[in-house]
mmCIF file of C-alpha atoms in Angstrom:
data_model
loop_
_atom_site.group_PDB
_atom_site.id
_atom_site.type_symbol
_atom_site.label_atom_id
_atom_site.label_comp_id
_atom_site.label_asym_id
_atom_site.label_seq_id
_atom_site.Cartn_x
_atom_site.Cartn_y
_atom_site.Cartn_z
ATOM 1 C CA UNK S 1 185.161 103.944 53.678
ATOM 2 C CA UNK S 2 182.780 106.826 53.571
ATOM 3 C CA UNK S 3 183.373 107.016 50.139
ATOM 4 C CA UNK S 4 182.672 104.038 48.959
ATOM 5 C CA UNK S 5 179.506 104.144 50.898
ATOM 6 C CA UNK S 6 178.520 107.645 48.889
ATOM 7 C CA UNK S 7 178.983 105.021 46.410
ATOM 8 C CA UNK S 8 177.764 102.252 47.236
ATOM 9 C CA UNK S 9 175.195 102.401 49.868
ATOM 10 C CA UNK S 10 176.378 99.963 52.056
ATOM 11 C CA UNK S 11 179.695 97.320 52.460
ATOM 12 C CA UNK S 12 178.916 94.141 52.320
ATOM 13 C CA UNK S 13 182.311 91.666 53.492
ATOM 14 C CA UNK S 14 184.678 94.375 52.315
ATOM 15 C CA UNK S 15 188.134 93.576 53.608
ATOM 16 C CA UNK S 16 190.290 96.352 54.860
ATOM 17 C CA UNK S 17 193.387 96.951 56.963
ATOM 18 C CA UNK S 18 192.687 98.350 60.269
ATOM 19 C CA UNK S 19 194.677 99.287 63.327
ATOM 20 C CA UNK S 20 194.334 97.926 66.498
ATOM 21 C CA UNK S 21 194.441 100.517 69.730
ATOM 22 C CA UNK S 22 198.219 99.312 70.083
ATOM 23 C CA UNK S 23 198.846 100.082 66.831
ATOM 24 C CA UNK S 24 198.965 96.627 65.393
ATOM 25 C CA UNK S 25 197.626 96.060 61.691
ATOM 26 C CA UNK S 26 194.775 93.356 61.527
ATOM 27 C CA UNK S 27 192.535 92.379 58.614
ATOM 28 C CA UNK S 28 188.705 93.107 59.437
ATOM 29 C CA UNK S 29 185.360 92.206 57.192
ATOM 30 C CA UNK S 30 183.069 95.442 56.703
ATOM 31 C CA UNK S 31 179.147 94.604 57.077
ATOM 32 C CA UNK S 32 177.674 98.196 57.252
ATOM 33 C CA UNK S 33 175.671 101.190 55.841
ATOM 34 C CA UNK S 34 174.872 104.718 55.806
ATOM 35 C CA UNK S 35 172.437 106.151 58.503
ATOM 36 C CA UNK S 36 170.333 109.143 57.337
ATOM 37 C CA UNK S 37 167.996 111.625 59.162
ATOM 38 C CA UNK S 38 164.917 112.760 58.039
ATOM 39 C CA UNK S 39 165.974 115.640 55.843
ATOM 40 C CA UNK S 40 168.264 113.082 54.235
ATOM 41 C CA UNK S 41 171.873 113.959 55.735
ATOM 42 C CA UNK S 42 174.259 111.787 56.889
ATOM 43 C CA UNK S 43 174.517 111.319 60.395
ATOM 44 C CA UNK S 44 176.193 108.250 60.877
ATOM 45 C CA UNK S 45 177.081 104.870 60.230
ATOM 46 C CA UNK S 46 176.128 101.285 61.395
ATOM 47 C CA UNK S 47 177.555 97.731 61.144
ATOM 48 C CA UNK S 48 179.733 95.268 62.193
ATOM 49 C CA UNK S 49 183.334 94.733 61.626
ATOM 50 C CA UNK S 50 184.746 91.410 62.228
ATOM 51 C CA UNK S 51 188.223 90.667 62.681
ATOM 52 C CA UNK S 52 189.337 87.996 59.943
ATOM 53 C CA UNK S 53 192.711 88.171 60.153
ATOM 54 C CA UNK S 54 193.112 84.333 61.485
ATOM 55 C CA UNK S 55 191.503 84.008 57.909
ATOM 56 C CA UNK S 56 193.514 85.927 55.760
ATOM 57 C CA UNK S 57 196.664 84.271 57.280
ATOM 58 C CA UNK S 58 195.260 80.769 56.230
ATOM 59 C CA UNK S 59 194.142 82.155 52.977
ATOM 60 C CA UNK S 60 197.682 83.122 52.535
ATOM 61 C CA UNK S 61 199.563 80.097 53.894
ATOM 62 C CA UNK S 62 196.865 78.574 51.209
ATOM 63 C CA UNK S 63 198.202 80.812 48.256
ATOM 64 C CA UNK S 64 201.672 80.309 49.119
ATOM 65 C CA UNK S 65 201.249 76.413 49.126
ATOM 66 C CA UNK S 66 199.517 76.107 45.929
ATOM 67 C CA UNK S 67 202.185 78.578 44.326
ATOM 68 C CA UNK S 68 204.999 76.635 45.867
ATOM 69 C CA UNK S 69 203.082 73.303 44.403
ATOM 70 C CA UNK S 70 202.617 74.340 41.097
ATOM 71 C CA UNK S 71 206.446 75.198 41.134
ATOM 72 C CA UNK S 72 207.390 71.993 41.443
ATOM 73 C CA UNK S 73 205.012 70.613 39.017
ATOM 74 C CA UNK S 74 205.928 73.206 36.508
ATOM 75 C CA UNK S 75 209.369 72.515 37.257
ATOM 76 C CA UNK S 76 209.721 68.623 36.841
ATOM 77 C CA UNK S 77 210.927 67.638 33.182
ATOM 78 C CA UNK S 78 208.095 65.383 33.002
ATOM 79 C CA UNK S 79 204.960 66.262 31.380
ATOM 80 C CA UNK S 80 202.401 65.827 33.688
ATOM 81 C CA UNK S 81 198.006 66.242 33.261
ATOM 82 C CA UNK S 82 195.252 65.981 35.193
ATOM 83 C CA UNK S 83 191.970 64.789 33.563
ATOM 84 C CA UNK S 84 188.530 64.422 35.415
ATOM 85 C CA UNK S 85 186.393 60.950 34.901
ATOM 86 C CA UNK S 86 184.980 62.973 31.805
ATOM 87 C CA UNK S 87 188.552 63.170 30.054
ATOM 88 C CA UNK S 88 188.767 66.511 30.506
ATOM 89 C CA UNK S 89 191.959 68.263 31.520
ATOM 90 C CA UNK S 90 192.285 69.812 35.102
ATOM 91 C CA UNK S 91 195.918 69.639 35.252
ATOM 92 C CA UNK S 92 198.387 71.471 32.530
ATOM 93 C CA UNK S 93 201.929 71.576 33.229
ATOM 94 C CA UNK S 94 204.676 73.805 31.794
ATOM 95 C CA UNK S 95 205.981 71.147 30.048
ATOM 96 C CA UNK S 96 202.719 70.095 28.577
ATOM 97 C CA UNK S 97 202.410 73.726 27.466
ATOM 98 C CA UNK S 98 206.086 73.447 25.632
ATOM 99 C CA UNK S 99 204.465 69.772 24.242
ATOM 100 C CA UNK S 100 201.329 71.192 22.312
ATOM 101 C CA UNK S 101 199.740 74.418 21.277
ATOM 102 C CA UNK S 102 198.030 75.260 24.466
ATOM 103 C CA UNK S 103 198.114 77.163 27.754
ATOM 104 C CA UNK S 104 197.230 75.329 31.219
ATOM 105 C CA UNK S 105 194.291 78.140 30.846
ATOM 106 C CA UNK S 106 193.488 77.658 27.877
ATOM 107 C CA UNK S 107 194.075 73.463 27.966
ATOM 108 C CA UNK S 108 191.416 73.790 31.288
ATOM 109 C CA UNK S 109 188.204 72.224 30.932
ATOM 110 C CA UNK S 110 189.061 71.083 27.096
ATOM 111 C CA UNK S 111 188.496 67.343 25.777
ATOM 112 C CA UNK S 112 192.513 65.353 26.578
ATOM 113 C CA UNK S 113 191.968 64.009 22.768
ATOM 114 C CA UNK S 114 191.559 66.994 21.283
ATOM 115 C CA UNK S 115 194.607 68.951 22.640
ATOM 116 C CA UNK S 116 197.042 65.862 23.659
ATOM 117 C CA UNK S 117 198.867 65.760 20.236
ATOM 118 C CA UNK S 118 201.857 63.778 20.714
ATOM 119 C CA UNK S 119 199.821 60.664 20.375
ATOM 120 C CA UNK S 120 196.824 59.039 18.649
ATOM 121 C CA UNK S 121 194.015 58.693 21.232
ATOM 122 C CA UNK S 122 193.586 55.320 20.485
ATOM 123 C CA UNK S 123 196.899 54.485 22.042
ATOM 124 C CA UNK S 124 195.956 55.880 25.563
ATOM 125 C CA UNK S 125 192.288 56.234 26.239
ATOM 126 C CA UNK S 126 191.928 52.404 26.803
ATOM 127 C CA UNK S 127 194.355 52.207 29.571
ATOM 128 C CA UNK S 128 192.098 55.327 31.460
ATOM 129 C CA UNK S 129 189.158 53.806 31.244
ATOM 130 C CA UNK S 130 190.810 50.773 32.802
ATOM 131 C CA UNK S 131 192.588 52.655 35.395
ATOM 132 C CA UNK S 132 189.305 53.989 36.457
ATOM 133 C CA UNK S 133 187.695 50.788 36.278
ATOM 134 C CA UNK S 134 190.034 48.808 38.703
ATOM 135 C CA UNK S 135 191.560 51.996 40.361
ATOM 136 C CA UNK S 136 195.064 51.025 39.849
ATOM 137 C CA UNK S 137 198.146 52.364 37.901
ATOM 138 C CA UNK S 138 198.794 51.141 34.449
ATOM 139 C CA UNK S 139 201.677 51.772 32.293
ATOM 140 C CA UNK S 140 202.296 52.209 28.708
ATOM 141 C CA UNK S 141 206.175 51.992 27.348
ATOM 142 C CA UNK S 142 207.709 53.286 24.658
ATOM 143 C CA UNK S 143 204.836 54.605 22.754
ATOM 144 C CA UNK S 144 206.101 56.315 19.467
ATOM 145 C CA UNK S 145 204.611 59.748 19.232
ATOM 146 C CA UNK S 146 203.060 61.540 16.059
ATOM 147 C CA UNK S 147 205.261 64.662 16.631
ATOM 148 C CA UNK S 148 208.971 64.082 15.337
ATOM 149 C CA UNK S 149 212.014 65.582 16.717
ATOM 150 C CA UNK S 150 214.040 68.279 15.503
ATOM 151 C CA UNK S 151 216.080 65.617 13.314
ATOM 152 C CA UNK S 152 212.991 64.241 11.910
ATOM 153 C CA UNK S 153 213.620 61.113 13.740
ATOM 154 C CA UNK S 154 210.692 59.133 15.777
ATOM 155 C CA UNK S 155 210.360 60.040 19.453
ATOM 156 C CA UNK S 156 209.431 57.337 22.234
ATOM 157 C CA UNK S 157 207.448 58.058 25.259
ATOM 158 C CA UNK S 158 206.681 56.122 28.926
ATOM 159 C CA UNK S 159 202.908 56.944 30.125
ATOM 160 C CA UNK S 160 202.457 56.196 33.415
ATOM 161 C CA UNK S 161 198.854 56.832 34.681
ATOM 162 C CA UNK S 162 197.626 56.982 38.433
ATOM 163 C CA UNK S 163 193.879 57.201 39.520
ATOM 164 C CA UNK S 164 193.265 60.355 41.414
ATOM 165 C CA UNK S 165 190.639 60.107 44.434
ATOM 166 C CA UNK S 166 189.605 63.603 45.999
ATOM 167 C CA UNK S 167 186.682 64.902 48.286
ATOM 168 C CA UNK S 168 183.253 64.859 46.039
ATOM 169 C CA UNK S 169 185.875 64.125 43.030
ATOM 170 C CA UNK S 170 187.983 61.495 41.210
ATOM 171 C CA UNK S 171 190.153 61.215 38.145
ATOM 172 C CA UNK S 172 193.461 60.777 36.822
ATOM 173 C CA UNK S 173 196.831 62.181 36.351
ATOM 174 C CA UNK S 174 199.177 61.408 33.501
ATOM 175 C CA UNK S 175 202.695 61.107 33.584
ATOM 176 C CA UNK S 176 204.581 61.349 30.572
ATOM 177 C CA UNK S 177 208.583 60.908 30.007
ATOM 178 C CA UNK S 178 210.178 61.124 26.810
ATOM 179 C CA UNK S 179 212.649 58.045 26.213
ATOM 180 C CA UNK S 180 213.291 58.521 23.118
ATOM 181 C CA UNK S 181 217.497 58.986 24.023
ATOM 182 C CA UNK S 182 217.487 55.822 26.189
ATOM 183 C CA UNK S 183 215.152 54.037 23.428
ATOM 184 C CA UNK S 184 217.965 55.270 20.948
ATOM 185 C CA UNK S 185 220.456 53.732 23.316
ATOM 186 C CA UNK S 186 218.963 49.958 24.106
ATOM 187 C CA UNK S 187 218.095 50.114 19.872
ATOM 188 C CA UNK S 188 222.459 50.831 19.376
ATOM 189 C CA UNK S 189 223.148 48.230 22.557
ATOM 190 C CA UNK S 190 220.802 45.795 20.628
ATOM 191 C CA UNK S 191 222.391 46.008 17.273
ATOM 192 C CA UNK S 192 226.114 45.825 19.141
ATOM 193 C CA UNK S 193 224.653 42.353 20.539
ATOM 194 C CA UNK S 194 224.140 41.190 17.655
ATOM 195 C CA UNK S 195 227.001 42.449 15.968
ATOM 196 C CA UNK S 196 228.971 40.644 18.796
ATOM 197 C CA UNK S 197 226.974 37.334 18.854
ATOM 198 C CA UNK S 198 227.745 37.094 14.761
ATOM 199 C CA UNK S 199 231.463 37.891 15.654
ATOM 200 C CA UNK S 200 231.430 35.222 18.232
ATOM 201 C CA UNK S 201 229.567 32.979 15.803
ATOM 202 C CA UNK S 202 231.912 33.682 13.274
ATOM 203 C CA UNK S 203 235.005 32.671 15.340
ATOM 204 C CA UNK S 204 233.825 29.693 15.960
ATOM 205 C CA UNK S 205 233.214 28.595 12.464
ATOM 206 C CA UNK S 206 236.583 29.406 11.737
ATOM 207 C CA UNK S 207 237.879 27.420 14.702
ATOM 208 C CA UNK S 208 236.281 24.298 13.117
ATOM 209 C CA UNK S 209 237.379 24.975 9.961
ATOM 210 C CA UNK S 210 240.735 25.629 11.307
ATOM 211 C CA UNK S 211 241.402 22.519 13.115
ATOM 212 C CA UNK S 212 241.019 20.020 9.661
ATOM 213 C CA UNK S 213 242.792 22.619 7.953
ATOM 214 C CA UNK S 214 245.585 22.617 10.571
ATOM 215 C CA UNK S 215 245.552 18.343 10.043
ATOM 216 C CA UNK S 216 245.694 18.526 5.995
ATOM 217 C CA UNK S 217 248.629 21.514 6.037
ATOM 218 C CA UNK S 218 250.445 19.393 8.234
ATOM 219 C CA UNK S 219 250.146 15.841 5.699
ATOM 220 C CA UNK S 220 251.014 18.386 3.068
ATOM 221 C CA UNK S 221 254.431 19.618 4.536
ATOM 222 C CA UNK S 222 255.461 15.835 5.221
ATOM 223 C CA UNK S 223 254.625 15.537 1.664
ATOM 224 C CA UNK S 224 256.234 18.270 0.288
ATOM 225 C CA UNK S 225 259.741 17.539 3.122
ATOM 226 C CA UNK S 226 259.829 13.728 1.631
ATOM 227 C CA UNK S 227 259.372 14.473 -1.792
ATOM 228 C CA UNK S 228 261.803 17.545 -1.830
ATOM 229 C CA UNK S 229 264.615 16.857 -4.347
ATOM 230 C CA UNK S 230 266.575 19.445 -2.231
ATOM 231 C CA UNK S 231 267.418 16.505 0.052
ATOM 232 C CA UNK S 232 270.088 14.015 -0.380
ATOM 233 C CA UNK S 233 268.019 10.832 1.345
ATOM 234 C CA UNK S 234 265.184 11.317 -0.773
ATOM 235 C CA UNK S 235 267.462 11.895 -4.013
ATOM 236 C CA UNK S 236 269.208 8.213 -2.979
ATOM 237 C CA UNK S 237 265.864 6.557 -2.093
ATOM 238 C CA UNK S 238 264.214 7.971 -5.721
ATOM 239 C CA UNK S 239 267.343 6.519 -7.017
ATOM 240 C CA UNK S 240 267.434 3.258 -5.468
ATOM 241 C CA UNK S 241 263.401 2.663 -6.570
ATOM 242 C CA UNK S 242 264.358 3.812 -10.213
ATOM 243 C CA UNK S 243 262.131 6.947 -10.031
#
């Protein structure tokens, strides 16, 4: 302490660990300076020291919390962002990082349409402005992004967006879920519908055709059993008739 006030002149809320008379540790605030004499020496010094430890313990609990928050955020698979009434981005999440070219730093304070490249701006920044306009959720499905996959296939997304309402502030966070596999899924389900209802169709065609088809190979074996030369009654009756 004396050193930094060789230094510095004086301490102004300079937070220290100090030891109580017990020996417990507290956090105190140093509000003090130098005292000189006449001929300039040091004879003392003279301030206040306040204990903040109640403080720092908040302040702590504080850190922990938003560390443990941003955990899960960064954790979810979802990409999530926060954006301020202005459209610009106060939210950044790990996945959003892996999504685009930016860092939450970096993506901080930045225009959403200039560094939200999976889609064309035109696609989303309707549905914000109405979300702030009626303060309600609105949702956006399957919205094919301008970033392909690996395979060079199209990807599909779900935005979800919520209105965000804070002390002196508002805005809005976005949530963002890549469909693309389920998307893939319903498109393969779709086709096998079809492919089933033609099948179906099909059957049935042949199940009319079959049944005057069943009628005319019937006439056409009595035919064929009365005119058969291979029997003896029909080779007297032809006989009998002259034929």
């Amino acid at each position: 302490m004396m050193d930094l006030l060789r230094d510095k002149k004086k301490l102004i809320n300079h937070e220290v660990e100090m030891y109580r008379q017990g020996g417990d540790v507290f956090w105190a605030s140093l509000n003090c300076y130098l005292v000189h004499n006449e001929q300039n020496h040091e004879v003392g010094v003279e301030g206040v020291i306040t204990d903040i430890t109640s403080r720092k313990r908040a302040q702590d609990a504080l850190r922990q919390l938003q560390s443990y928050l941003q955990n899960i955020i960064d954790s979810m698979p979802s990409i999530l962002i926060g954006v301020n009434t202005d459209l610009k981005v106060t939210l950044w999440n790990k996945r959003a990082e892996q999504e685009s070219a930016f860092t939450a730093v970096e993506a901080e304070g930045l225009p959403l349409e200039e560094i939200c490249q999976l889609f064309s701006p035109a696609l989303y920044l309707s549905q914000l402005e109405e979300t702030f306009r009626i303060g309600k959720s609105t949702r956006l499905r399957k919205i094919e992004s301008l970033k392909k996959g690996t395979d060079g296939r199209s990807r599909f997304f779900d935005l979800m967006i919520f209105p965000l309402s804070l002390a002196g502030t508002s805005g809005a966070v976005i949530h963002i879920d890549d469909v693309t596999e389920r998307t893939r899924l319903e498109e393969i389900m779709i086709q096998s519908e079809k492919m089933s209802s033609i099948g179906g169709l099909a059957a049935g065609l042949a199940h009319e055709i079959n049944n005057p088809l069943a009628v005319i190979l019937q006439s056409v074996q009595v035919l064929s059993r009365r005119l058969s030369p291979d029997l003896e009654k029909n080779q007297k009756t032809a006989e009998d008739l002259g034929t």
